[in-house]
Short mmCIF file of C-alpha atoms in Angstrom, two decimals:
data_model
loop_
_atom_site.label_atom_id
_atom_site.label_comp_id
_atom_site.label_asym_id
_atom_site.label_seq_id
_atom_site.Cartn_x
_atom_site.Cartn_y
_atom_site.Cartn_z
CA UNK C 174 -82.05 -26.18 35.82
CA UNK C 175 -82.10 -29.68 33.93
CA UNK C 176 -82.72 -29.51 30.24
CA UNK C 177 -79.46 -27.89 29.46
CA UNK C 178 -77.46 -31.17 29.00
CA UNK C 179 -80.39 -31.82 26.53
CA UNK C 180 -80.57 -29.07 24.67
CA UNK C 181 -76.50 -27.80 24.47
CA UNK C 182 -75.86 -31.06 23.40
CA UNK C 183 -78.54 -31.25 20.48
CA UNK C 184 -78.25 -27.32 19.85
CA UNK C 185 -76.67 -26.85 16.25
CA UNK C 186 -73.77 -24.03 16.13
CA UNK C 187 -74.83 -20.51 16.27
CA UNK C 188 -74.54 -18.39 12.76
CA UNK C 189 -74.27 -14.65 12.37
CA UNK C 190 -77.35 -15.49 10.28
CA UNK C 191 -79.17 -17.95 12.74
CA UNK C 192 -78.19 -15.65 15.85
CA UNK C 193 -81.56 -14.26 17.36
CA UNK C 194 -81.08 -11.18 20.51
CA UNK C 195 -82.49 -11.17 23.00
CA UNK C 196 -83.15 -8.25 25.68
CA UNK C 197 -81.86 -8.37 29.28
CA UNK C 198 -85.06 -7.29 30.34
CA UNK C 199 -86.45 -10.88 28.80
CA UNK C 200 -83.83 -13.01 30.35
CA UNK C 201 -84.21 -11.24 33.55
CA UNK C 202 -88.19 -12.55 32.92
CA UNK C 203 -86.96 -15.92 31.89
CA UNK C 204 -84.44 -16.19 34.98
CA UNK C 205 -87.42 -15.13 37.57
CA UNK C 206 -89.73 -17.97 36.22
CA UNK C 207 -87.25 -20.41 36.20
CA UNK C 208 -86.28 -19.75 39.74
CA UNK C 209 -89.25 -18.29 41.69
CA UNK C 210 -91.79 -20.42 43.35
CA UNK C 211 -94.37 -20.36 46.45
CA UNK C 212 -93.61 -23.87 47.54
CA UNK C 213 -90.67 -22.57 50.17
CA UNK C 214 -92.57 -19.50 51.09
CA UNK C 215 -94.12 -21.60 54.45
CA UNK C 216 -90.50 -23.20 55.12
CA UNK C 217 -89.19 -19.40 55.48
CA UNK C 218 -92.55 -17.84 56.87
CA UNK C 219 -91.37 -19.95 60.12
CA UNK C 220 -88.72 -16.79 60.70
CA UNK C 221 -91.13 -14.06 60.40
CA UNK C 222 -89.65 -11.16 59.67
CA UNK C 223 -86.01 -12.42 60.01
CA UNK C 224 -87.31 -14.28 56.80
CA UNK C 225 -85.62 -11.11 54.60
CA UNK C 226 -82.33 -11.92 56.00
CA UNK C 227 -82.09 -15.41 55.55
CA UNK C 228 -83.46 -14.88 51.92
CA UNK C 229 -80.61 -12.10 51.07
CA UNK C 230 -77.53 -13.85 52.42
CA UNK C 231 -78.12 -17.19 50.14
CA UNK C 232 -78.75 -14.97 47.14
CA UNK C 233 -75.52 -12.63 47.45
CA UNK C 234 -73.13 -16.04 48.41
CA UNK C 235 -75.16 -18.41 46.23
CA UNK C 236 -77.26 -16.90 43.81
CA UNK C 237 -74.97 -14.03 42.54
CA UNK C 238 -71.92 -16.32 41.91
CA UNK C 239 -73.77 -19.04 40.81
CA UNK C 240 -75.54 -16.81 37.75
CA UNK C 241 -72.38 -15.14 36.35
CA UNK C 242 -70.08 -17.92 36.71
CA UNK C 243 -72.05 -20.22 35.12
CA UNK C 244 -72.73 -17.25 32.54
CA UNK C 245 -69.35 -17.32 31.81
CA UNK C 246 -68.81 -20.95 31.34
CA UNK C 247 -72.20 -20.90 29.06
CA UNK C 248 -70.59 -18.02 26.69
CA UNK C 249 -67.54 -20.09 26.19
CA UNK C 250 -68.39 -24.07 26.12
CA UNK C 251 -71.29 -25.46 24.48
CA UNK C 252 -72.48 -29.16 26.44
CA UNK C 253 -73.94 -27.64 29.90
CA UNK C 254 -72.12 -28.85 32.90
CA UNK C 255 -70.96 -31.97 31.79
CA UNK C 256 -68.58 -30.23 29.27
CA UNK C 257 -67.68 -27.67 31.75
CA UNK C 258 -66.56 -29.55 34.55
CA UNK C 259 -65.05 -32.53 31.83
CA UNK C 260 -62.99 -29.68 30.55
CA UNK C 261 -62.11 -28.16 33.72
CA UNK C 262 -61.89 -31.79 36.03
CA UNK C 263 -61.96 -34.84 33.68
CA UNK C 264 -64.36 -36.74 32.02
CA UNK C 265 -65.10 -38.83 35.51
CA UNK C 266 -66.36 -35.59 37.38
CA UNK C 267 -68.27 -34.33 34.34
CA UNK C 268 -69.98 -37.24 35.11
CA UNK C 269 -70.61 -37.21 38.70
CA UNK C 270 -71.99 -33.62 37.71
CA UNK C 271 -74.44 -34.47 35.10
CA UNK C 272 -75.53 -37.78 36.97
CA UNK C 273 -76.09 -35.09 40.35
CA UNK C 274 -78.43 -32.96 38.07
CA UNK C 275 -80.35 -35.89 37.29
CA UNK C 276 -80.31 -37.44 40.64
CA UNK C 277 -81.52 -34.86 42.60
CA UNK C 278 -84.81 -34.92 41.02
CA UNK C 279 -85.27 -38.64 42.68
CA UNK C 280 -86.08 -37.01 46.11
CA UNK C 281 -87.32 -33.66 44.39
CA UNK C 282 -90.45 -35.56 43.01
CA UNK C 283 -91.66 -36.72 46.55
CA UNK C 284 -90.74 -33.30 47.95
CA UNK C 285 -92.86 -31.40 45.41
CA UNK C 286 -95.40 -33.76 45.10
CA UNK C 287 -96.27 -33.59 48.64
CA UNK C 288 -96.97 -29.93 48.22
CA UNK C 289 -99.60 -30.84 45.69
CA UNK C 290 -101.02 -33.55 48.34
CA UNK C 291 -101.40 -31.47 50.92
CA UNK C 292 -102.62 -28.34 48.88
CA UNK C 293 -105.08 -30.60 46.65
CA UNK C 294 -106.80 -31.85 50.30
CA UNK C 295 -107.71 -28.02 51.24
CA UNK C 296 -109.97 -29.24 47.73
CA UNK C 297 -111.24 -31.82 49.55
CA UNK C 298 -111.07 -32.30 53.17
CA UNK C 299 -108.29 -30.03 54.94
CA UNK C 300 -108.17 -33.03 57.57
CA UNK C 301 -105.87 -35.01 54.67
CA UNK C 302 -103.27 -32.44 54.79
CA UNK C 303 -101.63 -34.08 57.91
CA UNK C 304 -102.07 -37.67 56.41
CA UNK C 305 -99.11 -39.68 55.58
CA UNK C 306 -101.00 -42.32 53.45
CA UNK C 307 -102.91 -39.12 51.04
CA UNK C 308 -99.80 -37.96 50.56
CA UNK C 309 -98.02 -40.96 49.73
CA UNK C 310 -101.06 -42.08 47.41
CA UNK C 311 -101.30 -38.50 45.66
CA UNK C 312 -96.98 -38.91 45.01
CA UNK C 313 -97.20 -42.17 43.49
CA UNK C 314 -100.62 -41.65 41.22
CA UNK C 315 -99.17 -38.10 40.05
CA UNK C 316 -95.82 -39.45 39.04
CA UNK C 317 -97.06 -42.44 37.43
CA UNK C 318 -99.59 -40.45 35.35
CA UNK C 319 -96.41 -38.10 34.69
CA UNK C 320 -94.13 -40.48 33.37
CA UNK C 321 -97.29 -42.19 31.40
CA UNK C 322 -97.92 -38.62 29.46
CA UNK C 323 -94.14 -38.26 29.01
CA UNK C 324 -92.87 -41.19 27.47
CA UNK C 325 -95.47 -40.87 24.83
CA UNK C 326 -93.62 -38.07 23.60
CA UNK C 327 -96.23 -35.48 24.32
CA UNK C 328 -95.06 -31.95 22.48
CA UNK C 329 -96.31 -28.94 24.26
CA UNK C 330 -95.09 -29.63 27.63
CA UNK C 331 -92.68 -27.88 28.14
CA UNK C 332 -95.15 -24.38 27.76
CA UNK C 333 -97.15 -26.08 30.83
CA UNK C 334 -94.11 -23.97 32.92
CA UNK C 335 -94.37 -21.10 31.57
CA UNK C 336 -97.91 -20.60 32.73
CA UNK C 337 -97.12 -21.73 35.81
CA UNK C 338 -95.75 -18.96 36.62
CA UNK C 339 -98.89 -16.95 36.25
CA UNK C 340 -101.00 -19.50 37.59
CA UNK C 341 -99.09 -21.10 40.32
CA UNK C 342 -96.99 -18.18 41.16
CA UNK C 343 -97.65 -14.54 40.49
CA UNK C 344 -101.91 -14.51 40.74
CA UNK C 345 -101.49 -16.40 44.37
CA UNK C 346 -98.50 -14.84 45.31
CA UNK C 347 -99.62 -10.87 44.53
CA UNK C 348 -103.36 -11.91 45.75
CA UNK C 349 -101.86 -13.76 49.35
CA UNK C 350 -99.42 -10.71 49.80
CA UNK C 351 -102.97 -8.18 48.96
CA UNK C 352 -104.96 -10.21 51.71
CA UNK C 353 -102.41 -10.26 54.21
CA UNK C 354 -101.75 -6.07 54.12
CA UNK C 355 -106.05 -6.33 54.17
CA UNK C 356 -106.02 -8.71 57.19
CA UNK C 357 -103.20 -6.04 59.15
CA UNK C 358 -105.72 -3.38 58.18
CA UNK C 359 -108.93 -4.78 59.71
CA UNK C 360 -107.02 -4.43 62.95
CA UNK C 361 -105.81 -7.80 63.33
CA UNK C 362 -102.61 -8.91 65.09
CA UNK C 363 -99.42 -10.18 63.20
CA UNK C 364 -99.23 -14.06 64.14
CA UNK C 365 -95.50 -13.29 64.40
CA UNK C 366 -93.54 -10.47 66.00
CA UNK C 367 -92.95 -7.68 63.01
CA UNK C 368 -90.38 -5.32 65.17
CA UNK C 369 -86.81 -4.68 64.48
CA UNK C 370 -85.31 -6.49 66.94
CA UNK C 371 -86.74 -9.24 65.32
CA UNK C 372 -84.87 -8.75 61.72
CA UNK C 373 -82.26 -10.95 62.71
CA UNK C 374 -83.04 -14.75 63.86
CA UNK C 375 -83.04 -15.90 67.07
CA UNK C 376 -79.39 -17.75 67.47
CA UNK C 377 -80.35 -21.27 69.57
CA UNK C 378 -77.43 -22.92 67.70
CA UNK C 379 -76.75 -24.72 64.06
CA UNK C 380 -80.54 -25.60 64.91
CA UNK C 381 -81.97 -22.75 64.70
CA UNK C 382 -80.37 -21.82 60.88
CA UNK C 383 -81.25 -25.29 59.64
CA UNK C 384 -84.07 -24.19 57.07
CA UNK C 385 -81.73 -21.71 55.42
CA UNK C 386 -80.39 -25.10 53.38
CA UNK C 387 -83.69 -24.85 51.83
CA UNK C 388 -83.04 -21.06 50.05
CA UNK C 389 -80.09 -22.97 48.49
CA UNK C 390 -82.56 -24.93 46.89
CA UNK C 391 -85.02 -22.68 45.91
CA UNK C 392 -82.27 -20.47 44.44
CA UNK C 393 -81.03 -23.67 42.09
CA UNK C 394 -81.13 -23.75 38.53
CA UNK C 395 -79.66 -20.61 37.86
CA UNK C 396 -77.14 -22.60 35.56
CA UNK C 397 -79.93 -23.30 33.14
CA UNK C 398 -80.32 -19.87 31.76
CA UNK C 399 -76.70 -18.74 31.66
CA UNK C 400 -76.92 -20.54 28.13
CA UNK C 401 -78.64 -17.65 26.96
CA UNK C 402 -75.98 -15.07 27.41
CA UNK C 403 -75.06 -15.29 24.07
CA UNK C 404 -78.17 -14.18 22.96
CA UNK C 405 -77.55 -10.73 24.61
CA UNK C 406 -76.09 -7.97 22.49
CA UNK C 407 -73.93 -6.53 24.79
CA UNK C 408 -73.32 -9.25 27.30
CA UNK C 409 -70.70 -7.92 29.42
CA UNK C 410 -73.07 -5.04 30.28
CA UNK C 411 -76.44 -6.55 30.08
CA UNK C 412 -76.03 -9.89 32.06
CA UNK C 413 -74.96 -8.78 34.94
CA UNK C 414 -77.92 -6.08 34.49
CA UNK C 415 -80.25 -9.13 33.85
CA UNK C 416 -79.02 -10.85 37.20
CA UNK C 417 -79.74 -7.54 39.34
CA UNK C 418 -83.18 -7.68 38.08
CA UNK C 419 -83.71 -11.10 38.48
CA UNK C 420 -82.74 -11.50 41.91
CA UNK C 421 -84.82 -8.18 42.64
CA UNK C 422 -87.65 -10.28 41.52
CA UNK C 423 -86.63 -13.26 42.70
CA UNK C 424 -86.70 -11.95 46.62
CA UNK C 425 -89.56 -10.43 46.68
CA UNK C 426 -91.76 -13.43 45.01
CA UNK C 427 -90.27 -14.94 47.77
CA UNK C 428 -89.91 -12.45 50.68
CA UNK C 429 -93.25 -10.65 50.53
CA UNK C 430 -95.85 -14.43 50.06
CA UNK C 431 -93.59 -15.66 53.24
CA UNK C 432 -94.24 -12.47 55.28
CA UNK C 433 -97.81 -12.59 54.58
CA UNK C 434 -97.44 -16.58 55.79
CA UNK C 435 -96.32 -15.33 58.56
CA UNK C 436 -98.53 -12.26 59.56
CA UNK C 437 -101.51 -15.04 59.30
CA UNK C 438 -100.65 -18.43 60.68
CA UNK C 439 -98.61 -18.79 63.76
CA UNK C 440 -95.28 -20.65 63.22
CA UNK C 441 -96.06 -23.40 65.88
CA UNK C 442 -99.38 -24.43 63.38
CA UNK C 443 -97.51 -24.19 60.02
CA UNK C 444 -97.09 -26.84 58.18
CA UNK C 445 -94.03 -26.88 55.26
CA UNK C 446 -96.12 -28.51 52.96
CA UNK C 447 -99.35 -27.22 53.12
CA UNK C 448 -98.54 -23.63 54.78
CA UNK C 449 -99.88 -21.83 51.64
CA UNK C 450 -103.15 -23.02 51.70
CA UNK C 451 -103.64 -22.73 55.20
CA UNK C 452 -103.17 -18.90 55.13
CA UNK C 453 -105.34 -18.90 52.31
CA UNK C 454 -107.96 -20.34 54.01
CA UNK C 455 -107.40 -18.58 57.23
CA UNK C 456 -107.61 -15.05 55.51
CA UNK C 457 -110.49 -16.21 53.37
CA UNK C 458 -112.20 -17.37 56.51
CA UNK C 459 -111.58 -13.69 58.06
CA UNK C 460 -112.94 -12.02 54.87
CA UNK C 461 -116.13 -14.72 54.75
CA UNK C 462 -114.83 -16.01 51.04
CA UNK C 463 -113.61 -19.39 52.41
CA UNK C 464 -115.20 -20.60 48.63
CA UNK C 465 -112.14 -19.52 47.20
CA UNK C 466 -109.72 -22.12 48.98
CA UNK C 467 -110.18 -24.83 46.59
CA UNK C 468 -110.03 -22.84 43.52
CA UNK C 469 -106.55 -21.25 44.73
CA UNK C 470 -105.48 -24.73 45.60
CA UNK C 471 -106.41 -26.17 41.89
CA UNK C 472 -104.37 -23.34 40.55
CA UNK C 473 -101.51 -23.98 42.50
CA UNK C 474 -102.00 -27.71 42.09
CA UNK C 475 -102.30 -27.42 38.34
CA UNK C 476 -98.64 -25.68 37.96
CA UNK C 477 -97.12 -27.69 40.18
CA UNK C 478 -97.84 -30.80 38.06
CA UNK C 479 -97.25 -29.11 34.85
CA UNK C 480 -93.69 -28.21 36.54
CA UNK C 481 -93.03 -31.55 37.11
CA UNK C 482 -94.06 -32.71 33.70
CA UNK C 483 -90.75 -30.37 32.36
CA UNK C 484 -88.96 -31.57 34.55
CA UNK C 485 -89.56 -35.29 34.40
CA UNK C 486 -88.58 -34.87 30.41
CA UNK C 487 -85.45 -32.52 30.91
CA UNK C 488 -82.30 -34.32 32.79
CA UNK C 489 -83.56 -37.81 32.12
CA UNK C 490 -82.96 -36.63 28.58
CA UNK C 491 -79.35 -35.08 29.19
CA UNK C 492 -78.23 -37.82 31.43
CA UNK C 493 -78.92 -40.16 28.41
CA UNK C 494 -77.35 -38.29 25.98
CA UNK C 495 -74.41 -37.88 27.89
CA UNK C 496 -74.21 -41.79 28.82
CA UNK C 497 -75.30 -43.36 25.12
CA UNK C 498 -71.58 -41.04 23.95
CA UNK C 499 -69.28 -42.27 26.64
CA UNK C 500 -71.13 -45.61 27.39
CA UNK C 501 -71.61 -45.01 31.41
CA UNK C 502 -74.57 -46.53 31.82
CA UNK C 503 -76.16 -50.17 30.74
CA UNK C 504 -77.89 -50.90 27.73
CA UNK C 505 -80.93 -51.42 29.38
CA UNK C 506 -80.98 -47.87 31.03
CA UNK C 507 -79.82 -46.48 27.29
CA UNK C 508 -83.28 -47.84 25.44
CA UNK C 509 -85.70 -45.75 24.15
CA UNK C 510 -89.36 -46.44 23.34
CA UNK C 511 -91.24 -45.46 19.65
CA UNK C 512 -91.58 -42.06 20.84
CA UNK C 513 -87.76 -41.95 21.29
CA UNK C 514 -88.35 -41.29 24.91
CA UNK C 515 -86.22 -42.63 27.47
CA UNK C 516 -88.92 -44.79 29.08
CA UNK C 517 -86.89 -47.26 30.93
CA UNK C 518 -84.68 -44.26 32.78
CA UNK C 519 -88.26 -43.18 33.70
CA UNK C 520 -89.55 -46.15 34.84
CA UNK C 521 -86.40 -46.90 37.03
CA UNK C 522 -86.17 -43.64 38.42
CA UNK C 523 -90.08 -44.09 39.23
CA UNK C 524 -89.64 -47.51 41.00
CA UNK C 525 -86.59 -45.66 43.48
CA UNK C 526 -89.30 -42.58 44.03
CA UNK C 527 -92.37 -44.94 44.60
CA UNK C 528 -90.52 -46.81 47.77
CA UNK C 529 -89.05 -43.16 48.69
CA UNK C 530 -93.00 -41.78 49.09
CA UNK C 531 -94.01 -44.88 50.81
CA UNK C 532 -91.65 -42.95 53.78
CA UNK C 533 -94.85 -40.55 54.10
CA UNK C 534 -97.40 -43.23 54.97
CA UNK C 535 -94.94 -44.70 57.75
CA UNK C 536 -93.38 -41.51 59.30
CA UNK C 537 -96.22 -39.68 61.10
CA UNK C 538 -95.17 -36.31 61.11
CA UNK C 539 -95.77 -35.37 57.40
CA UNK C 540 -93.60 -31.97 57.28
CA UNK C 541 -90.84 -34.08 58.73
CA UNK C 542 -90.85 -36.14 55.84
CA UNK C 543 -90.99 -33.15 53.64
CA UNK C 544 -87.97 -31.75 55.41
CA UNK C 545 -85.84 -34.64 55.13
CA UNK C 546 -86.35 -34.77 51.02
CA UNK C 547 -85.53 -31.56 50.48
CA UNK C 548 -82.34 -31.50 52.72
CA UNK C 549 -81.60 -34.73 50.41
CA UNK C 550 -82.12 -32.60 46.98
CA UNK C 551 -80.37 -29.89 47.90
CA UNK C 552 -77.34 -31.81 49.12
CA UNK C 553 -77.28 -33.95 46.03
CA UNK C 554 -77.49 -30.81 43.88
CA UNK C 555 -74.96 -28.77 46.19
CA UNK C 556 -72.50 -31.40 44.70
CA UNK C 557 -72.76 -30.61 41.09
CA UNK C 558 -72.40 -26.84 42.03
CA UNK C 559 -69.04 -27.22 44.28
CA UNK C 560 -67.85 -29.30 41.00
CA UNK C 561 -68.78 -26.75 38.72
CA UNK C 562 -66.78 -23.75 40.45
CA UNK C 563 -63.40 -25.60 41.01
CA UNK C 564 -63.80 -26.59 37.01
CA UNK C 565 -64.66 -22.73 36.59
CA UNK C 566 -61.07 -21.80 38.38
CA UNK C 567 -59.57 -24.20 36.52
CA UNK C 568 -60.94 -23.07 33.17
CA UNK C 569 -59.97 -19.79 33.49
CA UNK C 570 -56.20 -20.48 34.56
CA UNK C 571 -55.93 -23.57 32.31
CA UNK C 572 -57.91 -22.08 28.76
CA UNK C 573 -57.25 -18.30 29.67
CA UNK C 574 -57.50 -17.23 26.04
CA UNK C 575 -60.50 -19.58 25.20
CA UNK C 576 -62.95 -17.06 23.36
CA UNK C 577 -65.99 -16.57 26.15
CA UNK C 578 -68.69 -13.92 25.52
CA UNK C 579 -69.12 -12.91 29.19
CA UNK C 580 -65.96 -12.71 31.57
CA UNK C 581 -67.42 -12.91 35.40
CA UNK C 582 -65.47 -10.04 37.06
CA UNK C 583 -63.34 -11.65 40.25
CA UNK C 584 -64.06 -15.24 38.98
CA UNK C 585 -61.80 -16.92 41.32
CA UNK C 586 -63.23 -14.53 44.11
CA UNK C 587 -67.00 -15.46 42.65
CA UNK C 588 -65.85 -19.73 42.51
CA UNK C 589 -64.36 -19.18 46.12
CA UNK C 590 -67.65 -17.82 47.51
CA UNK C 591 -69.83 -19.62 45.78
CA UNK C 592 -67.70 -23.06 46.78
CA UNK C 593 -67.61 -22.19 50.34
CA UNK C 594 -71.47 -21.15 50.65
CA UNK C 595 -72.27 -24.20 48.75
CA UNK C 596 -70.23 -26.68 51.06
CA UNK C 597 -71.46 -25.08 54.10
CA UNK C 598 -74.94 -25.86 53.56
CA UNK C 599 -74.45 -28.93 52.20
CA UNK C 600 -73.27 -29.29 55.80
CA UNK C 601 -75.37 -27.56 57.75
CA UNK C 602 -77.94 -30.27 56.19
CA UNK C 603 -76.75 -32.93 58.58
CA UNK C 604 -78.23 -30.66 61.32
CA UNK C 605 -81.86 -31.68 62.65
CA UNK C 606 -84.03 -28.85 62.08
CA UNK C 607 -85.53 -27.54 65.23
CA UNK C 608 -88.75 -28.44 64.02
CA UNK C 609 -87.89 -32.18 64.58
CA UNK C 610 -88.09 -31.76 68.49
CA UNK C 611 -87.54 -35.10 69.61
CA UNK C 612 -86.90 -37.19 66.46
CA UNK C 613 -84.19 -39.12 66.93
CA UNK C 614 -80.94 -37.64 65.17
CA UNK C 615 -79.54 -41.22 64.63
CA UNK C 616 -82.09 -42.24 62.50
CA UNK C 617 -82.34 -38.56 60.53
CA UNK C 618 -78.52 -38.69 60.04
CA UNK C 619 -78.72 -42.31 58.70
CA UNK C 620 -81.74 -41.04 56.05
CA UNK C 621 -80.01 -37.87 54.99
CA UNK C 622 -76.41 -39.19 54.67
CA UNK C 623 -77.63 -42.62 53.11
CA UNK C 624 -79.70 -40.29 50.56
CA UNK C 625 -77.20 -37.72 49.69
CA UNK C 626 -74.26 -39.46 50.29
CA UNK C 627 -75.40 -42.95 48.66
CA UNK C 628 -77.38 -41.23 45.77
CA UNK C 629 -75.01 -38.75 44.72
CA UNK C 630 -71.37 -40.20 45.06
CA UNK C 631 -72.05 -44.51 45.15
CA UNK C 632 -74.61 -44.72 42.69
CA UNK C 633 -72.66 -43.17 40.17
CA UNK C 634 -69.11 -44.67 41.00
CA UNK C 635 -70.78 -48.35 40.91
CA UNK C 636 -71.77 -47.38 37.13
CA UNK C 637 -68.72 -45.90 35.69
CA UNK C 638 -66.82 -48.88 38.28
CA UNK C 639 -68.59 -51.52 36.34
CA UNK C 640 -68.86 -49.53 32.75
CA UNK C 641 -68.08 -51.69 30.02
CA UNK C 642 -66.88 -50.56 26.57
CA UNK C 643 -69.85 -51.86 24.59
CA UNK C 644 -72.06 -49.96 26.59
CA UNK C 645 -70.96 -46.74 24.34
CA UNK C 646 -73.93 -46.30 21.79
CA UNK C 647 -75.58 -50.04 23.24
CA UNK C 648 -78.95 -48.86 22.31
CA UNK C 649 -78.58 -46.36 19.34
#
């Protein structure tokens, strides 16, 4: 969901002779890893069973439209979403989307790095979990030591992902989901209520649907991959083939670890961040194998940071590109280092996320914290996606006969959808989370509309406000 700008823009023009195909099966792989994760499965395993619902709904209004629009757009303009929505908006909003891409990672660092606090103390001392100052410690040594191993150009990272998924993802997810139906069958009670008339969740207001925003989220990045539609043979047929198959995958890495959550820790003691490990150790405790907690917790760890590593090289890299061509950023911000690595970009972005995890050691309730971040970098995020399906509408009525390998069926349909799921949660973000109990809202409205409002929309209109024409290729 990041590198695209990077590697569109660098990407030489496809050949009959340079064309490689590849099989929908594949991209259906490629789509799952890029997508599916265990870090929400606590945030959802909060619903119980009513978890299935509120995983389905974001993936037919979000997910589905999301994947073949952007499929569509990928067939037909090379450049990733900067082109797209410069094409379909103007150059200005190709901008703001490119800049969103990037910027969401700001609070997406702290959010993800304070799963691998909490889940590296169940390697320690389980007591840290709930420790503002750990956490904020862990965030700041793990993204220094990130950006330290990525501006020396390190090759190779990028495959760190890709094993993640095994690691990180499948191995913990398939054994947590095995232990769970083993805990059920020793004759223990389901933590939470496993009946029908608890499919649906309970309605206590905007409140109560306030951690849906975080399946938006999770479901992200489905842009990234739409590149690759090209690379099918047939790709009317096969992508939308691919999709099905992805999202089958998709739900239930998601739906079955967050049901097993669920069947083990009570929602009243789950943390969000460290809600994986806890049923871990809780059904390791019940099978007399707690020895296994840290070694499930290094594995998760270990894919979490090599997750970050990709990421930390991927829209750093396209935002630069972008900006050294049209000159929207400064000179300083343009630089690269011997490696040709955007170091100072880096180093910025690392000073902003430094002060942003100092928020753990100061706001008691860790999961709070957690919350609040991830409301942030799906908000931020949410922008570049309502931008992208208004440029997709426009596309298609402005460039009708522009050649495009895949044609999303209903597009306008699809865009409308998509645009109206997108803006509602981007809304419904503004809403305290029941969780929060009595936080004050003042104070969480001020944080999440300063973040996503200030970080997304300000930031970026101060720079192309103040651009100046010898910024354009400052620092080639």
């Amino acid at each position: 969901m990041s590198a695209e700008a990077e590697n569109q823009a660098s990407s030489p023009p496809k050949t009959a002779q340079t064309m490689k195909y590849i099989s929908w099966v594949a991209l259906a792989l490629m789509t799952t890893s890029s997508v599916a994760s265990l870090r929400p499965s606590p945030t959802m395993a909060v619903y119980g069973l009513a978890s299935i619902f509120l995983y389905i709904v974001p993936a037919l209004v979000f997910l589905l439209p999301t994947a073949l629009v952007s499929a569509e757009l990928a067939s037909g303009w090379d450049g990733g979403v900067f082109n797209w929505v410069s094409q379909g908006l103007s150059k200005p909003m190709g901008f703001l989307a490119v800049w969103c891409q990037f910027a969401m990672t700001i609070f997406y660092y702290p959010s993800l790095l304070g799963f691998v606090a909490s889940t590296l103390a169940y390697v320690i001392n389980p007591d840290l979990a709930s420790s503002g100052l750990w956490t904020a410690i862990v965030i700041m040594v793990c993204y220094w030591a990130g950006v330290w191993v990525s501006s020396r150009g390190t090759s190779g990272v990028a495959g760190l992902a890709s094993g993640g998924l095994i690691i990180g993802t499948l191995i913990p997810g398939a054994l947590l989901v095995i232990l769970g139906i083993a805990f059920l069958g020793q004759g223990n009670e389901s933590a939470a209520p496993m009946t029908s008339d608890h499919l649906l969740p309970a309605w206590a207001g905007l409140s109560s649907l306030v951690l849906i925003v975080n399946n938006f989220l999770s479901y992200s990045g489905m842009e990234m991959n739409a590149v690759h539609v090209s690379s099918l043979r047939k790709p009317g047929k096969e992508f939308p083939r691919a999709m099905f198959l992805a999202m089958g995958l998709v739900l239930l890495i998601f739906i079955l670890p967050a049901l097993a959550i669920s069947w083990i820790v009570p929602a009243e003691e789950l943390s969000l961040t460290a809600g994986v490990m806890q049923a871990f150790d809780a059904v390791f405790a019940a099978f007399d194998s707690q020895w296994l907690t840290p070694i499930l917790g290094i594995m998760l760890v270990a894919a979490s940071l090599g997750g970050m590593l990709t990421w930390l090289a991927g829209p750093s890299r396209g935002l630069l590109l972008i900006s050294r061509r049209e000159g929207y950023l400064p000179p300083f911000l343009q630089k690269l280092n011997k490696h040709g690595v955007q170091q100072n970009i880096l180093v910025t972005q690392g000073l902003v996320t430094t002060v942003i995890a100092l928020a753990y050691a100061f706001i008691p309730d860790v999961s709070s914290v957690y919350w609040i971040f991830s409301v942030i970098t799906t908000q931020v995020y949410l922008i570049m996606y309502l931008l992208m399906f208004v440029a997709a509408v426009r596309l298609r009525r402005s460039q009708p006969d522009h050649p495009r390998g895949y044609r999303a069926p209903m597009l306008t349909g699809l865009c409308g959808v998509g645009f109206a799921a997108s803006l509602a949660a981007l809304l419904i973000g503004f809403v305290p989370s029941s969780q929060f109990g009595g936080g004050s809202v003042g104070v969480y409205l001020a944080i999440v509309a300063g973040g996503a409002l200030g970080l997304g929309l300000l930031v970026p209109w101060l720079f192309y406000r103040f651009r100046k024409p010898s910024w354009k290729e400052a620092a080639a």
